[in-house]
Structures are given as C-alpha cells and as structure tokens.
Coordinates of C-alpha atoms and ligand atoms in Angstrom, one line a residue:
X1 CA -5.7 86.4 22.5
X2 CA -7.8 89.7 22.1
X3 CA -11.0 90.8 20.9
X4 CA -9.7 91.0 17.7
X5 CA -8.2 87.5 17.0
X6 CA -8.8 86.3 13.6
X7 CA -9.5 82.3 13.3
X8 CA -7.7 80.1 10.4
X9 CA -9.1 76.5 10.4
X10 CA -6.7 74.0 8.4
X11 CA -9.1 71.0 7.0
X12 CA -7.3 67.8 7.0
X13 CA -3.9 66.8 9.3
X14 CA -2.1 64.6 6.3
X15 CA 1.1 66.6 4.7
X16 CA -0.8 69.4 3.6
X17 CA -2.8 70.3 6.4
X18 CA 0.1 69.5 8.9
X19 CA 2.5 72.1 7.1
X20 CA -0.1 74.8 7.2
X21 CA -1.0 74.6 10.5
X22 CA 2.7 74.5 11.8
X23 CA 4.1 76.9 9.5
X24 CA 1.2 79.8 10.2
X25 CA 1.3 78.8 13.5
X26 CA 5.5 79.9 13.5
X27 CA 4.2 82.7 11.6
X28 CA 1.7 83.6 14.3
X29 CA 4.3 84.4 17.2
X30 CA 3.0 87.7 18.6
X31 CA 0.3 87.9 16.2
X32 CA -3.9 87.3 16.8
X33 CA -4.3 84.5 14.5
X34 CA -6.1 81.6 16.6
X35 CA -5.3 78.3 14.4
X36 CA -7.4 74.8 14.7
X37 CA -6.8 72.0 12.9
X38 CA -10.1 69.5 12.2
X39 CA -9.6 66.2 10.6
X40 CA -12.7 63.8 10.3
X41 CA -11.0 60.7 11.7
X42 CA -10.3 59.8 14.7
X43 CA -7.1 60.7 16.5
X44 CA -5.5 57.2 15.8
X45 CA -6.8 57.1 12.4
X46 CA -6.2 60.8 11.3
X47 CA -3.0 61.4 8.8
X48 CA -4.5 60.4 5.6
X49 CA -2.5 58.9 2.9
X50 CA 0.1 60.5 4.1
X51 CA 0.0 58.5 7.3
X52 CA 0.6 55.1 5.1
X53 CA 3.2 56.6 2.7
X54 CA 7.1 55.7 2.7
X55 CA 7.2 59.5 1.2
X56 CA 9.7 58.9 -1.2
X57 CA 10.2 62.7 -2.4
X58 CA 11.9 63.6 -5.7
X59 CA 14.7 65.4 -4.5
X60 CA 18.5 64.6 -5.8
X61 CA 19.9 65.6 -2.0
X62 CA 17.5 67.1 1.1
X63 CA 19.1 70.7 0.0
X64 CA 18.2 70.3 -3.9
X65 CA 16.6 69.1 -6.3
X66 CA 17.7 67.6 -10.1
X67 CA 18.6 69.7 -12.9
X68 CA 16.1 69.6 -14.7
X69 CA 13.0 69.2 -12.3
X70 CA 10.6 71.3 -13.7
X71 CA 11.2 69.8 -17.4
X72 CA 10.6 66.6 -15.9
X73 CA 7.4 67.4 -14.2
X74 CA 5.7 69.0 -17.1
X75 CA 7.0 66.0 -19.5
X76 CA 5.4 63.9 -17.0
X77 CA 1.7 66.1 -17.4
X78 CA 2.4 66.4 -21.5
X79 CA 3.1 70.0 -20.9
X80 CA -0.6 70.5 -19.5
X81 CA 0.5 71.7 -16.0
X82 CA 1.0 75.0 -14.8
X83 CA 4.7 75.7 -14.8
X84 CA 5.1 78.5 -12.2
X85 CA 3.2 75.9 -9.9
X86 CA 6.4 73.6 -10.9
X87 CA 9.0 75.9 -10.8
X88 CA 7.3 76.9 -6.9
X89 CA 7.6 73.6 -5.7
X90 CA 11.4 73.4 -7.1
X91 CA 12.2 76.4 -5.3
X92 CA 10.7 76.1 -2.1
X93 CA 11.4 72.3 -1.5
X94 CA 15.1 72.5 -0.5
X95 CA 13.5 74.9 2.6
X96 CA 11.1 73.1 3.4
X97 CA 12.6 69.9 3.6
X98 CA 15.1 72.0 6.2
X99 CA 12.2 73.2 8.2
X100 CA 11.0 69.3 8.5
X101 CA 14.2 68.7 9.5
X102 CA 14.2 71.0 12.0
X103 CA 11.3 69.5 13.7
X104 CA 13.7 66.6 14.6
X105 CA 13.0 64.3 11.0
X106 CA 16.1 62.5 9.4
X107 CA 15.8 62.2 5.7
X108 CA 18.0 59.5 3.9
X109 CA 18.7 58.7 0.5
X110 CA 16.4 55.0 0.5
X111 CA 16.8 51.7 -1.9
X112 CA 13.7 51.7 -3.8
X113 CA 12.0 48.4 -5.5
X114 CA 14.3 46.9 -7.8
X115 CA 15.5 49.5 -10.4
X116 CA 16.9 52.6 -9.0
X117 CA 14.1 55.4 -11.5
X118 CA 14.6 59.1 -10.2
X119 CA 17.0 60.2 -7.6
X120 CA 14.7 60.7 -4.4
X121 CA 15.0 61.2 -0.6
X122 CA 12.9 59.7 2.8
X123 CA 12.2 61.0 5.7
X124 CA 13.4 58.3 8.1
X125 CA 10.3 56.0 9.4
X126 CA 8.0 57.2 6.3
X127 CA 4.9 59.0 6.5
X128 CA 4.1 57.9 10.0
X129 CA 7.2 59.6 11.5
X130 CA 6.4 62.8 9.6
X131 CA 3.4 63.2 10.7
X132 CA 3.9 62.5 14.4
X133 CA 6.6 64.9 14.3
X134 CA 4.6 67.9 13.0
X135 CA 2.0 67.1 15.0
X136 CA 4.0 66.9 18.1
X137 CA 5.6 70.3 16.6
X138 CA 2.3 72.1 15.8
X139 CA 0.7 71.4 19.4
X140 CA 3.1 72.7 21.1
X141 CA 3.4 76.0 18.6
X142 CA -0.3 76.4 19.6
X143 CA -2.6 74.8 17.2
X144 CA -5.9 73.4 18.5
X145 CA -6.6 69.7 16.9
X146 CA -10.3 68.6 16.6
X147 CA -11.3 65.4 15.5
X148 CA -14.2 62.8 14.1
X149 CA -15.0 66.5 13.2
X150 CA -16.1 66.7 9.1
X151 CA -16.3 69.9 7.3
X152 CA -18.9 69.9 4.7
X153 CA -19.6 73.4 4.0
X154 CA -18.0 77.1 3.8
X155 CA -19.9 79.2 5.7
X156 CA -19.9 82.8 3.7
X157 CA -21.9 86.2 5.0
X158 CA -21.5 89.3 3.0
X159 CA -19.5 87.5 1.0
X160 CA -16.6 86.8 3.5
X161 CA -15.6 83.7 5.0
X162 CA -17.1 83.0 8.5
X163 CA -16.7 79.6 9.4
X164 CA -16.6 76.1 8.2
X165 CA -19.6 74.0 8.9
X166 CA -18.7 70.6 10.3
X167 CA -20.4 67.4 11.6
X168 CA -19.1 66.8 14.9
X169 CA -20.4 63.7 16.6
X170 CA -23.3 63.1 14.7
X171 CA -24.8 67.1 14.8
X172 CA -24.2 69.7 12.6
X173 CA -22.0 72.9 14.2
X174 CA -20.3 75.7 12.8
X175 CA -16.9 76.7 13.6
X176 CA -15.7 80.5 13.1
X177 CA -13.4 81.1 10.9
X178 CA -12.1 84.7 9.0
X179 CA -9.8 82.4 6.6
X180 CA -9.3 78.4 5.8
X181 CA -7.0 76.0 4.2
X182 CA -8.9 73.0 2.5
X183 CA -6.2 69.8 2.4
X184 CA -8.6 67.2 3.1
X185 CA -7.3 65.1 -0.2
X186 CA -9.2 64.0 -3.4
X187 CA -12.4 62.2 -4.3
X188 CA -10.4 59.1 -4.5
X189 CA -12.7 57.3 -1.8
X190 CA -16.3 58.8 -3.2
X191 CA -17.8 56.0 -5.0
X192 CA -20.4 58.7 -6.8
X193 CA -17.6 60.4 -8.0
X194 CA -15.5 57.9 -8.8
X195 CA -18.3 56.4 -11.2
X196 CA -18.8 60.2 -12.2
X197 CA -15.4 60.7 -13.6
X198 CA -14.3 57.2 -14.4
X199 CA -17.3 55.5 -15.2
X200 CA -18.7 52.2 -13.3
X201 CA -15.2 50.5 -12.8
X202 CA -14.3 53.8 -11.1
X203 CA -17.0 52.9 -7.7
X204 CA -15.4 49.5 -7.4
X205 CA -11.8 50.7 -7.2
X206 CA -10.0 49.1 -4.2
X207 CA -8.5 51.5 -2.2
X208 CA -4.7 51.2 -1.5
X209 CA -4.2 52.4 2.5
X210 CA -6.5 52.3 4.9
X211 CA -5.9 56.5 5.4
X212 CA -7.2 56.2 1.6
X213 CA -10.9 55.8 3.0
X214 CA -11.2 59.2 4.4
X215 CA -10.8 61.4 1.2
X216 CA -13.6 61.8 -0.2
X217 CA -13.9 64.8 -1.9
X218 CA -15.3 67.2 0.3
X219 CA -13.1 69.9 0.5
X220 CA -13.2 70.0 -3.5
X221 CA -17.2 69.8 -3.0
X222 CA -17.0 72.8 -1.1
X223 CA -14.6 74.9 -2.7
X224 CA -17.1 74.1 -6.0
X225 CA -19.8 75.1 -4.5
X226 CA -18.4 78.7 -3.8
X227 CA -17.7 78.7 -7.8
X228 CA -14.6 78.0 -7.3
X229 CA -12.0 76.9 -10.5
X230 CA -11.5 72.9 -11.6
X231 CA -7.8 72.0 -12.6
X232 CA -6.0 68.9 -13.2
X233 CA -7.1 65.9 -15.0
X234 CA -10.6 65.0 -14.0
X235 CA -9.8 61.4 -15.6
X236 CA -6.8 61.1 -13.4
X237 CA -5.6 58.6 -10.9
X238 CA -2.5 57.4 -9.7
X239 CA -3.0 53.5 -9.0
X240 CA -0.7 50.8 -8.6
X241 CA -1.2 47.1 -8.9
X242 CA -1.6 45.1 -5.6
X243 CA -2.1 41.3 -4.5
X244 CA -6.0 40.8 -4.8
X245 CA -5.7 38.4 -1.8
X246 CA -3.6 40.8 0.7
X247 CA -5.5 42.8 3.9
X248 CA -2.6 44.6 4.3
X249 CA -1.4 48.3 3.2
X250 CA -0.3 49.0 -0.8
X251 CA 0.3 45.4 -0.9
X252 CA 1.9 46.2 -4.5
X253 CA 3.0 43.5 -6.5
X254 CA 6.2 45.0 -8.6
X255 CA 8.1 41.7 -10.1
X256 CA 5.3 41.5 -13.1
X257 CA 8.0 42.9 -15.4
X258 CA 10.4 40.0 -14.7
X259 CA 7.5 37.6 -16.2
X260 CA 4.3 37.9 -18.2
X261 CA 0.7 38.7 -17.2
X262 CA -2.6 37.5 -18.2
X263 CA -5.7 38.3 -17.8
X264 CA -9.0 35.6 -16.6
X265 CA -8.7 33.9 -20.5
X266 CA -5.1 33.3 -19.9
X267 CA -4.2 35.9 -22.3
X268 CA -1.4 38.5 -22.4
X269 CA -2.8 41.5 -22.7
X270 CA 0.5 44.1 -22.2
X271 CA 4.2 45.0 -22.8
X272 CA 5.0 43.9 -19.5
X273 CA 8.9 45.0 -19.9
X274 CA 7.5 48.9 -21.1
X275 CA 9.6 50.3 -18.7
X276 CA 10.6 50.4 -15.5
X277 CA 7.7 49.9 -12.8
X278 CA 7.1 53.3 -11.8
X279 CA 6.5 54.2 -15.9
X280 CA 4.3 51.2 -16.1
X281 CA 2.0 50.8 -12.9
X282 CA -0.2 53.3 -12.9
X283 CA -1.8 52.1 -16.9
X284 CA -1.3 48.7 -15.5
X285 CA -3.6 48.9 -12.8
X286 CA -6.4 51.1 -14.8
X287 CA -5.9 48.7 -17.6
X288 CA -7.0 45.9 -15.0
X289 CA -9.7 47.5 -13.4
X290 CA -11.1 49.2 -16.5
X291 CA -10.1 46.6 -19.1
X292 CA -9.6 43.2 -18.1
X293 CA -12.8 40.9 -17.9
X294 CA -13.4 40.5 -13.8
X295 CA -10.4 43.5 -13.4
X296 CA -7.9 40.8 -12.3
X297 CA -4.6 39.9 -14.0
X298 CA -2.0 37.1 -13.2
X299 CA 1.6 37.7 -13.3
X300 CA 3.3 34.2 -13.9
X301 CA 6.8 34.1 -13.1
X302 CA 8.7 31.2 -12.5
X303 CA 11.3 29.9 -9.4
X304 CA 13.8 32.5 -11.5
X305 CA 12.3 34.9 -9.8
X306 CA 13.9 33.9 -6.1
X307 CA 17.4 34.6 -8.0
X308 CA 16.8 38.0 -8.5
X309 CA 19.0 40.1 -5.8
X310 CA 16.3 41.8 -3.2
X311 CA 13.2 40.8 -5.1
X312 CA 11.7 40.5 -2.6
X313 CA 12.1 44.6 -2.1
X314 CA 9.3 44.8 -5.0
X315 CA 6.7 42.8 -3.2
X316 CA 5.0 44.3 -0.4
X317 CA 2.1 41.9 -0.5
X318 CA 1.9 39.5 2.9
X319 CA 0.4 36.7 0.9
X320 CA 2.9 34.3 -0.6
X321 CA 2.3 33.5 -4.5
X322 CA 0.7 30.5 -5.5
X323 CA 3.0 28.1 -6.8
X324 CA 2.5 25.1 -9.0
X325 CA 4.9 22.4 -11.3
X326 CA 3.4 22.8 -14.0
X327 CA 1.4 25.4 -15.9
X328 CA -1.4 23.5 -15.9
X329 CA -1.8 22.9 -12.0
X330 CA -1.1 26.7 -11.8
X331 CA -3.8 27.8 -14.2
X332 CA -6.0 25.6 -11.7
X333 CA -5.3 26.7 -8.8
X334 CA -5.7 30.3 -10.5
X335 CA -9.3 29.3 -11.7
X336 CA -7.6 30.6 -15.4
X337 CA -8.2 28.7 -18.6
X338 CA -5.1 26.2 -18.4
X339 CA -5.0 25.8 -22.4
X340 CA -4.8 29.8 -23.1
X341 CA -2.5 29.7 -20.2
X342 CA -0.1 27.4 -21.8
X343 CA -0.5 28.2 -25.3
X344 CA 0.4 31.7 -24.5
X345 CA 3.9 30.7 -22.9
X346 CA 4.6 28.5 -25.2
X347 CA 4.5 32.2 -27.9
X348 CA 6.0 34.1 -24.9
X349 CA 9.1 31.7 -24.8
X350 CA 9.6 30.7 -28.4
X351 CA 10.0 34.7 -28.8
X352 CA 12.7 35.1 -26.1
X353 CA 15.3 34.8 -28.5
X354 CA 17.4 37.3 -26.9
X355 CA 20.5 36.0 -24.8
X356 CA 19.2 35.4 -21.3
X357 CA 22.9 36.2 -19.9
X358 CA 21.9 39.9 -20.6
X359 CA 19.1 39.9 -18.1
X360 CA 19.0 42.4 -15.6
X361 CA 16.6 42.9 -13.3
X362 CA 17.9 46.5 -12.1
X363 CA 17.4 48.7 -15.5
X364 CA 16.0 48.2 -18.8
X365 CA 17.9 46.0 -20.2
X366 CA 17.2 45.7 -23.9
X367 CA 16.2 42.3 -23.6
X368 CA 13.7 42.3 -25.7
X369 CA 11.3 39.5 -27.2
X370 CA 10.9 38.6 -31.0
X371 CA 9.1 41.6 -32.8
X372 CA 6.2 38.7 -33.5
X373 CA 5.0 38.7 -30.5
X374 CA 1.9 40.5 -29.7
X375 CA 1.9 42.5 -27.5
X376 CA 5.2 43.0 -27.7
X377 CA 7.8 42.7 -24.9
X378 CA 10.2 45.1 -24.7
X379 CA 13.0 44.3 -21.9
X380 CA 13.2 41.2 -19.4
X381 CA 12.0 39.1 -21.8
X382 CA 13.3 35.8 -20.3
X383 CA 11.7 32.4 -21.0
X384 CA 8.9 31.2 -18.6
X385 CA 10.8 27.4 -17.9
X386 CA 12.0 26.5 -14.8
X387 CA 9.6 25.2 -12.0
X388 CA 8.2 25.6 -9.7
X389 CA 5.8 28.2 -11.5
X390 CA 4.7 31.2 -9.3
X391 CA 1.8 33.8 -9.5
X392 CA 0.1 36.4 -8.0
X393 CA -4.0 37.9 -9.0
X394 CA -3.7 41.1 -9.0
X395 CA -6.0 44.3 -8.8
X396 CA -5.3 47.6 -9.5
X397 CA -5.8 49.8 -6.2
X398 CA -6.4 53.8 -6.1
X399 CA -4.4 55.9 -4.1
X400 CA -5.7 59.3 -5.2
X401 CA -7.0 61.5 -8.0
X402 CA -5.4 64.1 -10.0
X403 CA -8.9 66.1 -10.7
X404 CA -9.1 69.0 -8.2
X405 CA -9.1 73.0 -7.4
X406 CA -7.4 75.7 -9.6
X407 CA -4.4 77.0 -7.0
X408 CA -1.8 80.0 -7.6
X409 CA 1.9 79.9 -6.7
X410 CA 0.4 81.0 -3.1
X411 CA -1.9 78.0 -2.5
X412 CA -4.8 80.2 -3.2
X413 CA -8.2 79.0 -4.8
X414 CA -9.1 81.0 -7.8
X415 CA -12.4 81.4 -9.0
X416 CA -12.2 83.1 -12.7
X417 CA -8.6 83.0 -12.5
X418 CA -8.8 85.2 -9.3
X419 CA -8.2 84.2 -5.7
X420 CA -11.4 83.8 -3.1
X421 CA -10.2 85.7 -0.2
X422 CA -9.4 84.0 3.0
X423 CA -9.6 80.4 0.9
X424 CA -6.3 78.3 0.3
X425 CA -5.5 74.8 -0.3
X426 CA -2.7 72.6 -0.8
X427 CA -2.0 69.0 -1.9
X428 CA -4.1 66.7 -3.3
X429 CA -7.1 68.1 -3.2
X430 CA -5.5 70.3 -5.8
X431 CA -5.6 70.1 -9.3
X432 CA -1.8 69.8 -10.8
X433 CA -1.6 66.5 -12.3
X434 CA -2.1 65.5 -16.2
X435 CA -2.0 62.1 -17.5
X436 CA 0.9 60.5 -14.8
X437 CA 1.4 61.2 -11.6
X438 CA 5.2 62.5 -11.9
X439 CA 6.7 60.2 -9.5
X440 CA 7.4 60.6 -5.6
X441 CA 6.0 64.6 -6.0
X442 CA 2.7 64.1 -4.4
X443 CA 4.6 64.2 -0.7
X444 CA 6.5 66.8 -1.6
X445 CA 3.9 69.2 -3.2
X446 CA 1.7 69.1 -0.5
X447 CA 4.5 69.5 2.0
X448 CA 5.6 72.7 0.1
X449 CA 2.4 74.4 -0.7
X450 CA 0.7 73.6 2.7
X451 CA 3.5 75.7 4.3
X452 CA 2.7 78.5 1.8
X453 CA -0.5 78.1 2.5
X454 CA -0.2 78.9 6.1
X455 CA 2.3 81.6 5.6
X456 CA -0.1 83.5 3.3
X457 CA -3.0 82.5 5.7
X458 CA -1.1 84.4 8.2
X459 CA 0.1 87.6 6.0
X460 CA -3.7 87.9 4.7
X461 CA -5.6 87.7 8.8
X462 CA -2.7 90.1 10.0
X463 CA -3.2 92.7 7.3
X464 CA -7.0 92.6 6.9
Ligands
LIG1 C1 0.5 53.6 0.3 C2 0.8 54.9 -0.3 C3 2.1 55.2 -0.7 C4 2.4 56.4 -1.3 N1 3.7 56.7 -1.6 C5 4.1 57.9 -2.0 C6 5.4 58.3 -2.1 O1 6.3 57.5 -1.8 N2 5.7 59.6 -2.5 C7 4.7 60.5 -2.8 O2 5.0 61.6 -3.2 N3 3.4 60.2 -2.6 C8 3.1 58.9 -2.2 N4 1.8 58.6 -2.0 C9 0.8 59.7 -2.1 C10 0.9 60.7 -1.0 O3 1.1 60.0 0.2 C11 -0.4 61.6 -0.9 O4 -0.8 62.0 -2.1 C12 -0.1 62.8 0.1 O5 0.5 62.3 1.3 C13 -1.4 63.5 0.3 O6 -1.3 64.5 1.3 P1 -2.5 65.4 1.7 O7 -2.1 66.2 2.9 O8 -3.0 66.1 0.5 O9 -3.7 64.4 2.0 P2 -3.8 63.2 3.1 O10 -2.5 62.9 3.7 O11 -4.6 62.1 2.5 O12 -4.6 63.9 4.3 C14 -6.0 64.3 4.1 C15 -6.6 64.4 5.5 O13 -7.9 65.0 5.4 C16 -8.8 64.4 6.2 N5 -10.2 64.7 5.7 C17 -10.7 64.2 4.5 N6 -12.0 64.8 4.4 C18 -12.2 65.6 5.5 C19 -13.3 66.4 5.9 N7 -14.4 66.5 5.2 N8 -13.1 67.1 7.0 C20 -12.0 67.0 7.8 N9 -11.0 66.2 7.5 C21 -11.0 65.5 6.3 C22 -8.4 62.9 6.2 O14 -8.9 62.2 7.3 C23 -6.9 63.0 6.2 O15 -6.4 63.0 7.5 C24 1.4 57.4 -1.4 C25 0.1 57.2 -1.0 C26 -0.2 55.9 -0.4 C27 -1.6 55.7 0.1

C-alpha cells in the first residue's frame, strides 16, 4: 500500500458488516483502500444475531424475488417506509444472493414451522455457515479483523472523518479511518434505551440469542452524536414468544395457536388463532412482556397436539411441557389460579362449535369459535378435552429494534436529508421498519445494503 492509502473501518462482522467488508474489499483490487473489520466480541463470539439466525430470506427463488415484494413490505410498515429503500433491496437481492453463492453457500428452499407464510429461501447451515463463509472469503480478499475491540466514538477533524475511537482491552485507542461503515446492530441489548423507548418492561426484556447481547446501540449513539438523522419506528421491536424455562437459543414456542393462552389469573387474554404465527408473534410477545401481570403467559394444549404432523417443527424450546390429567393438577404445577383456569376452558370449548374434522394445523382454517367468546378465536378453535393436558410459560424475547439511522438507497447516513461524507451503514442499526417487522427481510436487507455500502465506500476513498 502507498503513502496515500485511504482506511475504511467496517463496525460490526454480523451480515452487514461481513458484506461490506468483502464486497469493498473485491472492489479494492488494485486500488489503496486498506479495510479492517472490528467487532467487540471475541473471535468465537463475534457474528451477532446473525451468527444465531436460520436466515430465512424472503425470496420466491435465490435469482428472484415475489411479485409483488415491495407492496408487501410497505403493507407490512402501514406505508410508513421509504419505498426506494424497498424497491433497492428488491433489486439488488437476486445479485447478491449470487455473490453469497459464489463464496461457496448453498441456499435451499427450507420447511418452515408448521404453516408454509411467504415463499422464502436458506442458505444451507443458517447464519453460522454464512458467516464463516464470508469471513473465510473476506480474509483472504485482504481485510484485517480486530476483535474485543468496541467503537464508541467518530473521530471528526475539520469536519472529516479520521478515525473511530475504540476500547481495545480495557484502554481507549483511536484507529484511522478516511471513511466507516456502522453495522454493529440496534439498541436491542441497552437496558437504558430499552426503558427509554419502551418504558420499564422494555429493560427487562429477555434477549433471544446469545449474539443478541452485543448490540447495544452504539453505532446508532455515534452516528447521533454527529447529528445524524433518526428513522424507523422508535417503539419498534421484533420479538417472539419463547419457553420461560429454556437456556437455549430462540427457544420459541409456536403451537399456541393450536390451543389457548392465559395469562397468571388463568385468563385468556388474545385471539390466539389471529393468524398464522409469523402475523401473531411479535404482539404476542410485547403483549406478554408489556401487558400480562408478571409478563408470562401459558399456552394449554392438550395430548392433540402430539397428532399434529411435524409439530414438533414449531417448538424449538429444549424443555419439555409440563403435563398434567387434569386442568386442575396443570394449573398447579403452573402456580395459575386452577378455578380461572378451568372456568375459562370450560367458555373456550362450549364455543368450539365448529366441526373439528375441518381442523388444520397448516393454514388458517376458518375454524373459528362461537362469536360469544371474548376474545374471540378466529381459526383452530378445537376443544381443549383429551388428556393428558400440556403447557408451556412463556416470555416474550427481543431479537432487535426497528428505531435506527436515516439511510439512502446507497447505505449512506444523512443528516438533514443529506449524506455525512465518508459515513455508511447497513442493517439493523438502520431505521427501515414501521409497526412489523416484514418477515424473513432483516437477513436479507443487511446482506444487500452492507454490500452497497462497501461498494460506495470504495467509489467515495478512490475518487476523493
Ligand atoms: C434467533 C434469531 C433468528 C432470526 N431469524 C431470522 C430470519 O430467519 N430471517 C431474518 O431475516 N432475520 C432473522 N433474524 C434477525 C437477523 O438475524 C438480524 O436482524 C440480522 O442478522 C442483523 O444483521 P446485522 O449485521 O445488522 O447485525 P448483527 O448480525 O447482530 O451483527 C452486529 C455485530 O456488531 C457487533 N457490535 C455491536 N456493537 C459493537 C461495537 N460498539 N463495536 C464493535 N462491534 C460491535 C456485534 O458483536 C455483532 O457481531 C433472527 C435473529 C435471531 C437472533
């Protein structure tokens, strides 16, 4: 490299940061661009939520995506996101699912829980094959990788980017650095800011992977700091119920439709059949943490359940349900009121009055309870009868937030509605997401915009 090589530090090695580093680094061939990656963790722990993820991405085939993606995604914000930031991502995804290919990924076309929801592809092995790849990929391109090395701060002279100030083994170091891409993830894992934007129940979140732990809003801190723009939904979050009991990773707890839930009092509180799981989770977990007295529910199924084909493909929880004869002994194992427990399925099944041969476990299927009931049920509504009775406490788990920076169509970080030179970021640190996370897109966005952002990275060191 000469005397005039410019530095790009990429902050964060999770989808984002991964695809930004390799891509300006492919960019880079003959050019002076010196590229390091820094990720606070450790080597083994480094990869985000990424690392933990299947990465189901919404894509109809690896060359294309449905018809009517970029409808879909702004339905799913209530047309508050940006739709060239949409229409982007649907453009650029067939690529750059090629160019993970061509690092030696598979993708296949998976089984997902029990109903089929969006056509989507995997790459083969999940997040942790994806992001041993492209690290594997970016090493050998030429990108540095430094880690248990935190950046806190943007280091700015004259009003230009110099560095990124870091904490490196317990003392404080700047790094050079001419330009930066911030895709060190949301605040998700900030209790101040969690209690800040979601109020106290917010703090006490659990959090759904261990690689959830190391997002902590820092990039969005210092991207703020510079006066940089907010976007997305600040009281936004995509969380999914899990098995209060289970140590392991996203131990989610997806049958709840296929019975009823209850909260400590033994009392229904939602339409458990609203739709299918991925249109329900994420206002069924906030509605436990935020709503329920103690924020933990009960879904009570009973031995039914074990006839479902593949249920067991919508629990991921290593804990096995508790399991009772009667309602009674299952309230008390449960520690829930045993009288409220009853009385409400004896309402729940005196309103299944629909024909339980129609039952199907694999779509909505219409089978709806008595319009008495409150709250209603609107499909699966099968009665509760047959022991023995099952149930799993369940919590509602983060796994991140949809409040982050305002990002162009080229990953860059506006401030006023105008890019901050040298400053890009890409995934979930950004701010795209409005009211629901649209589903299987968080992968795929930061995949697609972290290359852009290292392409542009490039293109903006080489000319300047
Ligand atoms: C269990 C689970 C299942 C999921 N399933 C899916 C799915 O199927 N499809 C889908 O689209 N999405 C899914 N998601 C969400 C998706 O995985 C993430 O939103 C996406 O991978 C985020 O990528 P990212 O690069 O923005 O952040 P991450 O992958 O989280 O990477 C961020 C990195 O930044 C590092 N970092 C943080 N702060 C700093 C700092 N100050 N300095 C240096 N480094 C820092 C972290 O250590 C981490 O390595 C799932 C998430 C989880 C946890």
């Amino acid at each position: 490299m000469g005397a005039n090589t410019r530095d790009l530090i990429v902050v964060g090695q999770g989808a984002a940061g991964l695809a930004a580093a390799l891509s300006a680094a492919e960019e880079v061939r003959r050019r002076s661009v010196r590229i390091t990656l820094i990720d606070k963790a450790s080597e083994e722990e480094a990869g985000g939520n990424t690392r933990w993820s299947p990465s189901y991405m919404r894509m109809a085939a690896p060359d294309r995506v449905e018809d009517r993606f970029v409808q879909s995604m702004l339905a799913a914000t209530r047309h508050r996101g940006d739709e060239s930031y949409f229409s982007r991502l649907a453009e650029d995804a067939p690529a750059t699912i090629a160019w993970i290919a061509s690092h030696g990924v598979e993708f296949i076309q998976p089984t997902y829980y029990l109903a089929k929801g969006p056509a989507r592809i995997q790459p083969l092995g999940g997040g942790p094959t994806i992001v041993a790849a492209l690290s594997h990929a970016a090493r050998e391109a030429g990108v540095v990788f430094r880690y248990g090395c935190m950046a806190r701060e943007v280091a700015i002279r004259e009003g230009r980017i110099v560095g990124v100030v870091v904490t490196r083994d317990g003392s404080i170091e700047t790094i050079g650095a001419d330009a930066i891409v911030l895709a060190c993830g949301g605040f998700q894992a900030n209790a101040d800011m969690m209690r800040e934007h979601f109020g106290s129940g917010g703090a006490t979140m659990r959090l759904i992977s261990p690689g959830t732990r190391h997002n902590t809003g820092d990039g969005i801190r210092m991207a703020l700091a510079l006066g940089a723009d907010r976007a997305g939904d600040w009281n936004g979050m995509h969380a999914e119920p899990i098995d209060a009991r289970a140590q392991n990773s996203a131990p989610v707890v997806l049958v709840y439709p296929y019975g009823v839930v209850v909260d400590q009092t033994g009392r229904r509180f939602f339409d458990e059949g609203a739709g299918l799981v991925h249109e329900t989770w994420e206002k069924f977990a906030r509605d436990i943490q935020f709503k329920t007295p103690g924020s933990v529910a009960y879904a009570i199924l009973d031995s039914r359940l074990l006839e479902i084909a593949d249920y067991q493909r919508a629990i991921r929880s290593e804990v096995p349900p508790f399991r009772a004869g009667t309602l009674a002994e299952l309230a008390s194992l449960l520690g829930v009121d045993d009288k409220n427990l009853c009385d409400t399925i004896v309402t729940y099944n005196a309103a299944c009055v629909g024909d339980p041969a129609t039952f199907d476990a694999t779509c909505c299927d219409g089978l709806a309870a008595a319009k008495t009931l409150t709250p209603p049920k609107s499909n699966w509504a099968r009665a509760i009868t047959v022991p023995p009775f099952l149930a799993y406490p369940l919590v509602g788990a983060v796994a991140y937030t949809f409040g982050g920076l305002a990002t162009d169509t080229r990953a860059r970080v506006l401030r006023d509605g105008a890019p901050i030179p040298g400053l890009y970021a890409a995934g979930e640190i950004t701010g795209h997401f409005h009211y629901t996370a649209p589903n299987a897109v968080s992968v795929l966005r930061a995949f697609v915009f972290g290359r852009i952002a290292g392409q542009e990275a490039v293109a903006e060191l080489s000319a300047g």
